[in-house]
Amino acid sequence: MPAMHRLLKPADYVRMPWKDGGGHTTEIAVHPAGGTLATFAWRVSIAEVTADGPFSRFPGVDRILVLLTGAGMRL
């Protein structure tokens, strides 16, 4: 069976503000398709932090954070 590939385009990304107003997230991919913050199995996103604040909780979700730009982050 051949592998299925899908080209991800920026026009398909979903940008959403954080509840606390401290930044926004650009969701690049989510599974299952159409999954919400309460129902996704996995997702890939880029977050932009614009203000200090508490770290959002996602019970039962393991996260991997990678700093893309900036001077660093203290959690």
Short mmCIF file of C-alpha atoms in Angstrom, two decimals:
data_model
loop_
_atom_site.label_atom_id
_atom_site.label_comp_id
_atom_site.label_asym_id
_atom_site.label_seq_id
_atom_site.Cartn_x
_atom_site.Cartn_y
_atom_site.Cartn_z
CA MET A 1 0.00 0.00 0.00
CA PRO A 2 1.54 3.35 -0.98
CA ALA A 3 2.10 5.99 1.68
CA MET A 4 -0.42 8.82 1.72
CA HIS A 5 1.02 12.32 1.75
CA ARG A 6 -0.64 15.69 2.04
CA LEU A 7 1.02 19.01 1.35
CA LEU A 8 0.39 21.39 4.26
CA LYS A 9 -0.06 24.98 3.08
CA PRO A 10 -0.05 28.10 5.29
CA ALA A 11 -3.53 28.97 4.00
CA ASP A 12 -4.77 25.80 5.74
CA TYR A 13 -3.26 26.62 9.15
CA VAL A 14 -5.60 27.71 11.94
CA ARG A 15 -4.55 30.70 14.06
CA MET A 16 -6.18 31.07 17.47
CA PRO A 17 -5.66 33.49 20.38
CA TRP A 18 -4.88 32.17 23.82
CA LYS A 19 -7.64 32.39 26.41
CA ASP A 20 -5.44 34.54 28.67
CA GLY A 21 -4.47 36.95 25.87
CA GLY A 22 -0.76 36.23 26.30
CA GLY A 23 -0.17 35.05 22.76
CA HIS A 24 -1.55 32.98 19.94
CA THR A 25 -1.08 29.54 18.42
CA THR A 26 -0.92 28.63 14.77
CA GLU A 27 -2.09 25.04 14.38
CA ILE A 28 -0.32 23.39 11.45
CA ALA A 29 -1.73 19.86 11.70
CA VAL A 30 -4.14 18.02 13.99
CA HIS A 31 -5.38 14.44 14.22
CA PRO A 32 -8.11 13.50 13.85
CA ALA A 33 -8.90 16.10 11.20
CA GLY A 34 -11.15 18.71 12.75
CA GLY A 35 -10.06 17.76 16.27
CA THR A 36 -10.55 20.44 18.92
CA LEU A 37 -8.40 21.32 21.92
CA ALA A 38 -10.52 18.85 23.90
CA THR A 39 -10.49 16.00 21.35
CA PHE A 40 -7.17 15.92 19.45
CA ALA A 41 -4.94 12.83 19.59
CA TRP A 42 -1.91 14.85 18.45
CA ARG A 43 -1.21 18.23 16.93
CA VAL A 44 1.68 20.32 15.62
CA SER A 45 1.54 24.03 16.27
CA ILE A 46 3.68 27.14 16.61
CA ALA A 47 2.99 29.46 19.53
CA GLU A 48 3.96 33.10 19.78
CA VAL A 49 4.23 34.37 23.35
CA THR A 50 3.48 38.10 23.65
CA ALA A 51 3.09 38.44 27.45
CA ASP A 52 4.07 36.64 30.65
CA GLY A 53 1.42 34.44 32.22
CA PRO A 54 0.63 30.99 33.58
CA PHE A 55 1.34 27.92 31.49
CA SER A 56 -1.91 26.49 30.07
CA ARG A 57 -2.90 23.06 31.30
CA PHE A 58 -3.88 20.22 28.98
CA PRO A 59 -4.48 17.28 31.34
CA GLY A 60 -3.38 13.96 29.85
CA VAL A 61 -1.37 15.61 27.05
CA ASP A 62 2.41 15.23 26.84
CA ARG A 63 4.10 18.25 25.26
CA ILE A 64 7.39 18.79 23.51
CA LEU A 65 8.46 22.44 23.36
CA VAL A 66 11.17 23.73 21.04
CA LEU A 67 12.28 27.36 21.06
CA LEU A 68 12.32 28.63 17.46
CA THR A 69 13.40 32.23 18.10
CA GLY A 70 13.99 34.58 21.01
CA ALA A 71 16.13 34.83 24.10
CA GLY A 72 14.55 31.88 25.91
CA MET A 73 11.60 30.97 28.08
CA ARG A 74 11.25 30.23 31.76
CA LEU A 75 8.41 27.88 32.68
#
